[in-house]
Amino acid sequence: MTAMPSTRPAPPAPAPERTIMLVLIFLVTSGILLVSHNGPLLDTLGPLGTFLKNPIVEALMVSLFLANVLFAHLWRAAPWAKALVGLGSLLIVLPLAGREDTSLLDLSIQIMIFAALALGLNIVVGLAGLLDLGYVAFFAVGAYTWGIFASPRFGEVLKYYGSHPGATNAGTLAIGLFLVVVTAASMLYINRLTARTAPTPTTTWSFRLASFGLIAGLVLAVRAIAVLMSGQAGALANGINPGFFWLFLALSIMAAAIVGVLIGLPVLRLKGDYLAIITLGLGEVIRVLANNLSLYTAGSQGITPIKSASVPWFDKLAGALGFSDDQFYLLFLYFLVLIVIAVILTVNVRLDRSRIGRAWIAIRDDEVAAQAMGVPLVQTKLIAFATGASFAGVMGMIFAAKQTFISPESFNLFQSIGVLSMVILGGMGSFPGVILGAAVVTLLNLRILPGLGEATANLGIPQQVNPGQLQRLIFGIILVAMMLLRPEGLLPNRRRTLELHHDENQEDDSGHGSGGALTAGPVEVLSPGLAPAAEGERSGGTK
Amino acid sequence: MDLATLLPFLVNVIVGGLVLGAVYAIIALGYTMVYGVLQLINFAHSEVFVTGAVVGFEVFRVLRDVALDGYVKLLIALLAAMIVSGALNVVIERLAYRPLRNAPKLVPLITAIGVSLILQDVLRVIEGFQGRFDLTYTLPTAFTTKFCAAASSCAGLGNALRTVGIDLQLKDVILLIVAGLSLAVLNYLVNHTRLGTAIRAVAQDRVTSGLMGIDANRMISATFAIGGALGGISGVLFGMKFGTVNAYSGFDPGIIAFTAAVLGGIGSIPGAVLGGLTLGVIQNLIGVTNVLGSVLGSANLGAIDASYQRIGAFIVLVLILIFKPTGLLGKSNVEKV
């Protein structure tokens, strides 16, 4: 992720090269990280060892180490040094330190999962400007897609259908599949028809009818398959073969994207606040369903154990490198997540510069104007929704495999807001910023706050204000403070900075009245010549 | 249950729904007032009303052993909650929303979410210091008795309700009266006073009303004060109705009340009331769908129980926004370029 070229133009006064400093810091922090996570070595160090074992010190060490990657991205240094620091940290030092302390691997995977979620939400909120407060629903879809099939749940479901077959047989399956094919074909046909001519009430209604038919057909077909497979319930008592992991990786992308489109279709005609509240509601609906459809999701107890993929050659390799058996799956997931993040980042960068990316930004900036210029609103928004959702779907599945346990509580509104605060903290619309935001918030949540909580446990601070319990307060402060002080985020996207400081540029023109009411309206440019001049001045680059 | 007992049962469910709806309506008014003036969904309103509920709880707790009439205690609780919540809402507006008034719409919305999170934890910490997390209302005993316990004590309306089979507690009746009174006062305030006229002017056009000599900032503060006071009242009513409150219990009623505001047409005061009552009834009906299912012999209806209640509000919200985005009583807002 460090090799990504910066999208910003070079600053006017080039800072001195920091190659040596970068490499030096990398070596020092890596050394400390490796030492501080090596339990036996620490025991021999005496007081220094106990100091390094302190949860706060440990959290700081991890943060400093991760900051390397950020420095490699930000600082002007020789490309080889950047590559060395980036790749060396992520591919060598982190896994090696993780070998001694599995929780470090776990933490890194968690950070990257959230980074991917934040990148997905960044597309929806940061690029397309659609505030989605139910984003974690797609994460849940991915997690449950794998969780149901790769756990004993699947056997239970089949057993249930075996004892409640209804009137289902191969015939029903045929009818279901026929219905699916016919309705899907007719939907495609209607779509093609309306692409050329304006939609009439007939086409609209027949499209809706066909979509109902499609859903009915799918339900029939899936039910029939479940009944027909129910004989295998015993054989599948522990879930499907983990070798299907790769197939399900594709399936969970599709499932999340489809749910994204299904949720998006009815609600994307809404804007701003309405969209926010309705996505919040739909996110809750998915959680309530996960809580109540206990046949499939085991209700609030959650599904466990969920299998992870087994990749024999990778396990052998890991074994040869000195990893123990129970670390194989974590190490595998670590590298998988690393690859997925790289793919997602590439997709993001590509999308951002593509036609569709520009359409998203146009919609975010001014929906009406974008529509007037021929951007198809619903379609463009749907693509944003589905893309964001598919990232969440993949990560949901990996999350399920990593935790080996999922329950509806992992997917509540608070998680959605957490991901949103990552996007905002880092800087909406800026990819490195969003990743930074994810790292900071996850570290804060999983290491620094609990560490502070542990460290202050003996200081007589009352349990109620234990930092480990103040997550909401801290998220809230992050959200409010960022919006008030630095709405563009830590690593801002250039365009957005201009946009958010638009009115500051015009301060001289408007003149503040004492009542406030005079300037309280939307800022309008009265003299057409002034605005471009003010913006042009800014683009000379102060930041 | 057979059909003969079903009818009075349903009547009771609907009346119970109306009582619940009255609480939602008052909360929804808080959303709608702020939205009408600033076009901002005040996500923090749910915490403002929980603050009111907490204040009400503390008043009832402190006054538990004081020899005062139950109604006087209630009045004190309502007043205290109104003052605290109103002041809190004004402070929130001053610190978190006013600096952002010219920012893109997403910005104050996110701030509102942040404020709501902060208030949740602050409330939890404050109550946690007293060793309390789930606050259980202990109302004066008179309030929790049946409105019309014995036929001998019933007269007029009480008797009429009794013959129809409606079974209310005294607190439900008080709740309806308080809700009705606050509505009447609000209606007078907004439609028949100078303050109300000024607020409506600001809601229509902030710039022009400024030219007419109205101080928009003061009017917005006043709106937040009124909205917060309504939040305080609704908090106390909510506490009376449900009995327990904690720092996080604002979420559910908050979102239902927002749905109510949208259902009625956000920005419209009668709309919020209509929406609140409708949603209260719908929610209570979803809660007893399994009873209806058992009467009608439908297993599918029977499977839907009270745990689906909150889905009901969202489905209503989705349907309303799809088919009539302006809400039942809302005016359509034509977008100008």
Coordinates of N, CA, C and O in Angstrom, one line a residue, chain B residues 169-303:
Chain B
Q169 N -54.5 2.2 33.1 CA -54.0 2.6 34.4 C -54.1 4.1 34.5 O -54.1 4.8 33.4
L170 N -54.1 4.6 35.7 CA -54.2 6.1 35.9 C -53.1 6.8 35.2 O -53.3 7.9 34.6
K171 N -51.9 6.2 35.2 CA -50.7 6.9 34.6 C -50.9 7.1 33.1 O -50.5 8.1 32.5
D172 N -51.6 6.1 32.5 CA -51.9 6.2 31.0 C -52.8 7.4 30.8 O -52.5 8.2 29.8
V173 N -53.8 7.6 31.6 CA -54.7 8.7 31.4 C -53.9 10.0 31.6 O -54.1 11.0 30.8
I174 N -53.1 10.1 32.7 CA -52.3 11.3 33.0 C -51.4 11.6 31.8 O -51.3 12.7 31.3
L175 N -50.8 10.5 31.3 CA -49.9 10.7 30.1 C -50.7 11.3 28.9 O -50.2 12.3 28.3
L176 N -51.9 10.8 28.7 CA -52.6 11.4 27.5 C -52.9 12.8 27.8 O -52.8 13.7 26.9
I177 N -53.3 13.1 29.1 CA -53.7 14.5 29.4 C -52.4 15.4 29.2 O -52.5 16.5 28.6
V178 N -51.3 15.0 29.8 CA -50.1 15.8 29.7 C -49.7 16.1 28.2 O -49.4 17.2 27.8
A179 N -49.8 15.0 27.5 CA -49.4 15.1 26.1 C -50.4 16.1 25.4 O -49.9 17.0 24.6
G180 N -51.7 15.9 25.6 CA -52.6 16.8 25.0 C -52.4 18.3 25.4 O -52.4 19.2 24.6
L181 N -52.1 18.5 26.7 CA -51.9 19.9 27.2 C -50.6 20.5 26.5 O -50.7 21.6 26.0
S182 N -49.6 19.7 26.5 CA -48.3 20.3 25.9 C -48.5 20.6 24.4 O -48.0 21.6 23.9
L183 N -49.3 19.7 23.8 CA -49.6 20.0 22.4 C -50.4 21.3 22.2 O -50.1 22.2 21.4
A184 N -51.4 21.5 23.1 CA -52.2 22.7 23.0 C -51.3 23.9 23.2 O -51.4 24.9 22.5
V185 N -50.5 23.8 24.3 CA -49.6 25.0 24.6 C -48.7 25.3 23.4 O -48.5 26.4 23.0
L186 N -48.1 24.2 22.8 CA -47.2 24.4 21.7 C -47.9 25.0 20.5 O -47.4 25.9 19.9
N187 N -49.1 24.5 20.3 CA -49.9 25.1 19.2 C -50.1 26.6 19.4 O -50.0 27.4 18.5
Y188 N -50.5 26.9 20.6 CA -50.7 28.4 20.9 C -49.5 29.2 20.7 O -49.4 30.2 20.0
L189 N -48.4 28.6 21.2 CA -47.1 29.3 21.2 C -46.6 29.5 19.7 O -46.2 30.6 19.4
V190 N -46.8 28.5 18.9 CA -46.3 28.6 17.5 C -47.2 29.5 16.7 O -46.8 30.2 15.8
N191 N -48.5 29.3 16.9 CA -49.4 30.0 15.9 C -50.0 31.3 16.4 O -50.5 32.0 15.6
H192 N -49.9 31.6 17.7 CA -50.6 32.8 18.2 C -49.8 33.7 19.0 O -50.3 34.6 19.6
T193 N -48.5 33.5 19.0 CA -47.6 34.5 19.7 C -46.6 35.1 18.7 O -46.4 34.6 17.7
R194 N -46.0 36.2 19.2 CA -45.0 36.9 18.4 C -43.8 36.0 18.2 O -43.3 35.9 17.1
L195 N -43.4 35.3 19.3 CA -42.3 34.4 19.2 C -42.5 33.3 18.1 O -41.7 33.0 17.3
G196 N -43.8 32.7 18.2 CA -44.1 31.7 17.2 C -44.0 32.2 15.8 O -43.5 31.6 14.8
T197 N -44.6 33.4 15.6 CA -44.6 34.0 14.2 C -43.1 34.2 13.8 O -42.8 33.9 12.6
A198 N -42.3 34.7 14.7 CA -40.9 34.9 14.3 C -40.2 33.6 14.0 O -39.5 33.5 13.0
I199 N -40.5 32.5 14.8 CA -39.9 31.2 14.5 C -40.3 30.8 13.1 O -39.5 30.3 12.3
R200 N -41.6 30.9 12.8 CA -42.1 30.4 11.5 C -41.5 31.2 10.4 O -41.2 30.7 9.3
A201 N -41.2 32.5 10.7 CA -40.6 33.3 9.6 C -39.2 32.8 9.3 O -38.8 32.7 8.2
V202 N -38.5 32.6 10.4 CA -37.1 32.1 10.3 C -37.1 30.7 9.5 O -36.2 30.5 8.7
A203 N -38.1 29.9 9.9 CA -38.1 28.6 9.2 C -38.3 28.8 7.7 O -37.8 28.0 6.9
Q204 N -39.1 29.8 7.4 CA -39.4 29.9 5.9 C -38.2 30.5 5.2 O -37.9 30.0 4.1
D205 N -37.6 31.5 5.7 CA -36.5 32.1 5.0 C -35.7 32.9 6.0 O -36.1 34.0 6.4
R206 N -34.5 32.3 6.3 CA -33.7 32.9 7.3 C -33.2 34.3 6.9 O -33.1 35.2 7.7
V207 N -32.8 34.4 5.7 CA -32.2 35.7 5.2 C -33.2 36.8 5.2 O -33.0 37.9 5.8
T208 N -34.4 36.5 4.6 CA -35.4 37.6 4.5 C -35.9 38.0 5.9 O -36.1 39.2 6.2
S209 N -36.1 37.0 6.8 CA -36.6 37.3 8.1 C -35.5 38.2 8.9 O -35.9 39.0 9.7
G210 N -34.3 38.0 8.5 CA -33.2 38.8 9.1 C -33.4 40.3 8.6 O -33.3 41.2 9.4
L211 N -33.7 40.4 7.4 CA -34.0 41.8 6.9 C -35.1 42.4 7.5 O -35.2 43.7 7.6
M212 N -36.1 41.6 8.0 CA -37.3 42.2 8.6 C -37.0 42.5 10.1 O -37.9 42.7 10.9
G213 N -35.8 42.3 10.5 CA -35.5 42.6 11.9 C -35.6 41.5 12.9 O -35.6 41.7 14.1
I214 N -35.7 40.3 12.4 CA -35.7 39.1 13.3 C -34.3 38.6 13.5 O -33.6 38.4 12.5
D215 N -33.9 38.4 14.8 CA -32.6 37.8 15.1 C -32.7 36.3 14.9 O -33.2 35.6 15.8
A216 N -32.2 35.8 13.8 CA -32.4 34.4 13.5 C -31.7 33.5 14.5 O -32.3 32.5 14.9
N217 N -30.5 33.9 15.0 CA -29.9 33.0 16.0 C -30.7 32.9 17.2 O -30.8 31.8 17.8
R218 N -31.3 34.0 17.7 CA -32.1 33.9 18.9 C -33.3 33.0 18.7 O -33.7 32.2 19.5
M219 N -33.9 33.1 17.5 CA -35.1 32.3 17.2 C -34.7 30.8 17.1 O -35.5 30.0 17.6
I220 N -33.6 30.6 16.5 CA -33.1 29.2 16.5 C -32.9 28.6 17.9 O -33.3 27.5 18.2
S221 N -32.3 29.5 18.7 CA -32.0 29.0 20.1 C -33.4 28.8 20.8 O -33.6 27.8 21.5
A222 N -34.3 29.7 20.5 CA -35.7 29.5 21.1 C -36.3 28.2 20.7 O -36.9 27.4 21.5
T223 N -36.1 27.9 19.4 CA -36.7 26.6 18.8 C -36.1 25.4 19.5 O -36.8 24.5 19.9
F224 N -34.7 25.5 19.7 CA -34.1 24.4 20.4 C -34.5 24.3 21.8 O -34.7 23.2 22.4
A225 N -34.7 25.4 22.5 CA -35.2 25.4 23.8 C -36.6 24.7 23.9 O -36.8 23.9 24.7
I226 N -37.5 25.1 23.0 CA -38.8 24.5 23.0 C -38.7 23.0 22.7 O -39.3 22.2 23.4
G227 N -37.9 22.7 21.7 CA -37.8 21.3 21.3 C -37.2 20.5 22.4 O -37.7 19.4 22.7
G228 N -36.2 21.1 23.2 CA -35.6 20.4 24.3 C -36.6 20.2 25.4 O -36.7 19.1 26.0
A229 N -37.4 21.3 25.7 CA -38.5 21.2 26.7 C -39.4 20.1 26.4 O -39.8 19.3 27.3
L230 N -39.9 20.0 25.1 CA -40.7 18.9 24.7 C -40.1 17.6 24.9 O -40.7 16.6 25.3
G231 N -38.7 17.5 24.6 CA -38.0 16.3 24.9 C -38.0 15.9 26.3 O -38.2 14.8 26.7
G232 N -37.9 16.9 27.2 CA -38.0 16.7 28.7 C -39.3 16.1 29.1 O -39.4 15.1 29.8
I233 N -40.4 16.7 28.6 CA -41.7 16.2 28.9 C -41.8 14.7 28.4 O -42.3 13.8 29.1
S234 N -41.4 14.5 27.1 CA -41.6 13.2 26.6 C -40.7 12.2 27.4 O -41.1 11.0 27.5
G235 N -39.6 12.6 27.9 CA -38.7 11.7 28.7 C -39.4 11.3 29.9 O -39.4 10.1 30.2
V236 N -40.0 12.2 30.6 CA -40.8 11.9 31.8 C -41.9 10.9 31.5 O -42.1 9.9 32.2
L237 N -42.6 11.2 30.4 CA -43.8 10.4 30.0 C -43.3 9.0 29.7 O -43.9 8.0 30.0
F238 N -42.1 9.0 29.0 CA -41.6 7.7 28.6 C -41.2 6.8 29.8 O -41.5 5.7 29.9
G239 N -40.6 7.5 30.8 CA -40.2 6.8 32.0 C -41.4 6.3 32.7 O -41.5 5.2 33.2
M240 N -42.5 7.1 32.7 CA -43.7 6.7 33.4 C -44.3 5.5 32.7 O -44.8 4.5 33.3
K241 N -44.3 5.5 31.3 CA -44.9 4.5 30.5 C -44.2 3.2 30.7 O -44.8 2.1 30.9
F242 N -42.8 3.2 30.5 CA -42.1 2.0 30.4 C -41.5 1.5 31.7 O -41.1 0.4 31.9
G243 N -41.3 2.5 32.7 CA -40.8 2.1 34.0 C -39.3 2.1 34.1 O -38.8 2.5 35.1
T244 N -38.6 1.7 33.0 CA -37.1 1.7 33.2 C -36.5 2.5 32.0 O -37.0 2.6 30.9
V245 N -35.4 3.1 32.4 CA -34.6 4.0 31.4 C -33.2 3.7 31.7 O -32.8 3.5 32.8
N246 N -32.3 3.7 30.6 CA -30.9 3.8 30.8 C -30.3 4.7 29.8 O -31.0 5.2 28.9
A247 N -29.0 4.9 29.9 CA -28.4 5.9 29.0 C -28.6 5.6 27.5 O -28.6 6.5 26.7
Y248 N -28.7 4.3 27.2 CA -28.8 4.0 25.8 C -30.2 3.8 25.3 O -30.5 3.4 24.2
S249 N -31.2 4.0 26.2 CA -32.6 3.6 25.8 C -33.2 4.7 24.9 O -34.4 4.6 24.5
G250 N -32.5 5.7 24.5 CA -33.0 6.7 23.6 C -33.1 6.2 22.2 O -33.9 6.8 21.4
F251 N -32.3 5.3 21.8 CA -32.2 4.9 20.4 C -33.5 4.5 19.8 O -34.0 5.0 18.8
D252 N -34.2 3.5 20.4 CA -35.4 2.9 19.8 C -36.5 3.9 19.7 O -37.0 4.2 18.6
P253 N -36.9 4.5 20.8 CA -38.0 5.5 20.7 C -37.6 6.7 19.8 O -38.4 7.2 19.1
G254 N -36.3 7.0 19.8 CA -35.8 8.1 19.0 C -36.1 7.9 17.5 O -36.6 8.7 16.8
I255 N -35.7 6.7 17.1 CA -35.9 6.4 15.7 C -37.3 6.2 15.3 O -37.8 6.6 14.2
I256 N -38.1 5.7 16.2 CA -39.5 5.5 15.9 C -40.2 6.9 15.9 O -41.0 7.2 15.0
A257 N -39.8 7.8 16.8 CA -40.3 9.2 16.7 C -39.9 9.9 15.5 O -40.7 10.6 14.9
F258 N -38.7 9.6 15.0 CA -38.3 10.3 13.8 C -39.1 9.8 12.7 O -39.6 10.5 11.8
T259 N -39.4 8.4 12.6 CA -40.2 7.9 11.6 C -41.6 8.5 11.7 O -42.2 8.9 10.7
A260 N -42.1 8.8 12.9 CA -43.4 9.4 13.1 C -43.4 10.8 12.4 O -44.3 11.2 11.7
A261 N -42.3 11.5 12.7 CA -42.2 12.9 12.1 C -42.2 12.8 10.6 O -42.9 13.6 9.9
V262 N -41.5 11.8 10.0 CA -41.4 11.7 8.6 C -42.8 11.3 8.0 O -43.3 11.7 7.0
L263 N -43.4 10.3 8.8 CA -44.7 9.8 8.4 C -45.7 10.9 8.3 O -46.5 11.0 7.3
G264 N -45.7 11.8 9.2 CA -46.7 12.9 9.2 C -46.2 14.0 8.2 O -47.0 14.9 7.9
G265 N -45.0 14.0 7.8 CA -44.5 15.1 7.0 C -43.6 15.9 7.9 O -44.1 16.7 8.7
I266 N -42.3 15.8 7.7 CA -41.4 16.4 8.7 C -41.5 17.9 8.5 O -41.6 18.5 7.5
G267 N -41.5 18.6 9.7 CA -41.7 20.0 9.7 C -43.1 20.4 10.0 O -43.4 21.6 10.3
S268 N -44.0 19.4 10.0 CA -45.4 19.7 10.2 C -45.8 19.3 11.6 O -45.6 18.1 11.9
I269 N -46.3 20.2 12.4 CA -46.6 19.8 13.8 C -47.8 18.9 13.9 O -47.7 17.8 14.6
P270 N -48.9 19.1 13.3 CA -50.0 18.1 13.4 C -49.6 16.8 12.8 O -50.0 15.7 13.2
G271 N -48.7 16.9 11.7 CA -48.2 15.7 11.1 C -47.5 14.8 12.1 O -47.7 13.6 12.1
A272 N -46.6 15.4 12.9 CA -45.8 14.6 13.9 C -46.8 13.9 14.8 O -46.5 12.7 15.2
V273 N -47.8 14.6 15.2 CA -48.8 14.0 16.2 C -49.5 12.8 15.5 O -49.6 11.7 16.1
L274 N -50.0 13.1 14.3 CA -50.7 12.0 13.6 C -49.7 10.8 13.4 O -50.1 9.6 13.7
G275 N -48.5 11.1 13.0 CA -47.5 10.0 12.8 C -47.3 9.2 14.0 O -47.2 8.0 14.0
G276 N -47.1 10.0 15.1 CA -46.8 9.3 16.4 C -47.9 8.4 16.8 O -47.7 7.2 17.1
L277 N -49.1 8.8 16.7 CA -50.3 8.0 17.1 C -50.4 6.8 16.2 O -50.5 5.6 16.7
T278 N -50.2 7.0 14.9 CA -50.3 5.9 14.0 C -49.2 4.8 14.3 O -49.5 3.6 14.4
L279 N -48.0 5.3 14.5 CA -46.9 4.3 14.7 C -47.1 3.6 16.0 O -46.8 2.4 16.1
G280 N -47.6 4.3 17.1 CA -47.9 3.6 18.3 C -48.8 2.5 18.1 O -48.6 1.4 18.6
V281 N -49.9 2.7 17.4 CA -50.9 1.7 17.2 C -50.3 0.6 16.3 O -50.5 -0.6 16.7
I282 N -49.6 0.9 15.3 CA -49.0 -0.1 14.4 C -48.1 -1.0 15.3 O -48.1 -2.2 15.2
Q283 N -47.3 -0.4 16.1 CA -46.3 -1.1 16.9 C -47.0 -2.1 17.8 O -46.6 -3.2 18.0
N284 N -48.0 -1.6 18.5 CA -48.8 -2.5 19.4 C -49.4 -3.6 18.7 O -49.5 -4.7 19.2
L285 N -49.9 -3.3 17.4 CA -50.6 -4.4 16.7 C -49.5 -5.5 16.2 O -49.8 -6.6 16.3
I286 N -48.3 -5.0 15.8 CA -47.3 -6.0 15.5 C -47.0 -6.9 16.7 O -46.8 -8.1 16.6
G287 N -47.0 -6.2 17.9 CA -46.7 -7.0 19.1 C -47.7 -8.1 19.4 O -47.3 -9.1 20.0
V288 N -48.9 -8.0 18.8 CA -49.9 -9.1 19.1 C -50.2 -9.8 17.9 O -51.2 -10.5 17.8
T289 N -49.4 -9.7 16.8 CA -49.7 -10.5 15.6 C -49.8 -11.9 15.9 O -50.6 -12.6 15.2
N290 N -49.0 -12.4 16.8 CA -49.0 -13.9 17.0 C -50.4 -14.3 17.6 O -50.8 -15.4 17.4
V291 N -51.0 -13.4 18.4 CA -52.3 -13.7 18.9 C -53.3 -13.8 17.8 O -54.1 -14.7 17.7
L292 N -53.2 -12.8 16.9 CA -54.1 -12.8 15.7 C -53.9 -14.1 14.9 O -54.8 -14.7 14.4
G293 N -52.6 -14.5 14.8 CA -52.2 -15.7 14.0 C -52.9 -16.9 14.6 O -53.4 -17.7 13.9
S294 N -52.9 -17.0 16.0 CA -53.5 -18.1 16.6 C -55.0 -18.1 16.4 O -55.6 -19.2 16.3
V295 N -55.6 -16.9 16.4 CA -57.1 -16.9 16.2 C -57.4 -17.3 14.7 O -58.3 -18.1 14.5
L296 N -56.6 -16.8 13.8 CA -56.9 -17.1 12.4 C -56.3 -18.4 12.0 O -56.5 -18.8 10.8
G297 N -55.6 -19.0 12.8 CA -54.9 -20.3 12.5 C -53.8 -20.2 11.5 O -53.6 -21.0 10.6
S298 N -53.1 -19.0 11.5 CA -52.1 -18.9 10.5 C -50.7 -19.0 11.2 O -50.4 -18.1 12.0
A299 N -49.9 -20.0 10.8 CA -48.6 -20.1 11.4 C -47.7 -19.0 11.1 O -46.8 -18.6 11.9
N300 N -47.8 -18.5 9.8 CA -46.9 -17.4 9.4 C -47.1 -16.2 10.3 O -46.1 -15.5 10.7
L301 N -48.4 -15.8 10.5 CA -48.6 -14.6 11.4 C -48.2 -14.9 12.8 O -47.6 -14.1 13.5
G302 N -48.3 -16.2 13.2 CA -48.0 -16.6 14.6 C -46.5 -16.4 14.8 O -46.1 -16.2 16.0
A303 N -45.7 -16.5 13.8 CA -44.2 -16.5 13.9 C -43.7 -15.1 14.2 O -42.6 -14.8 14.6

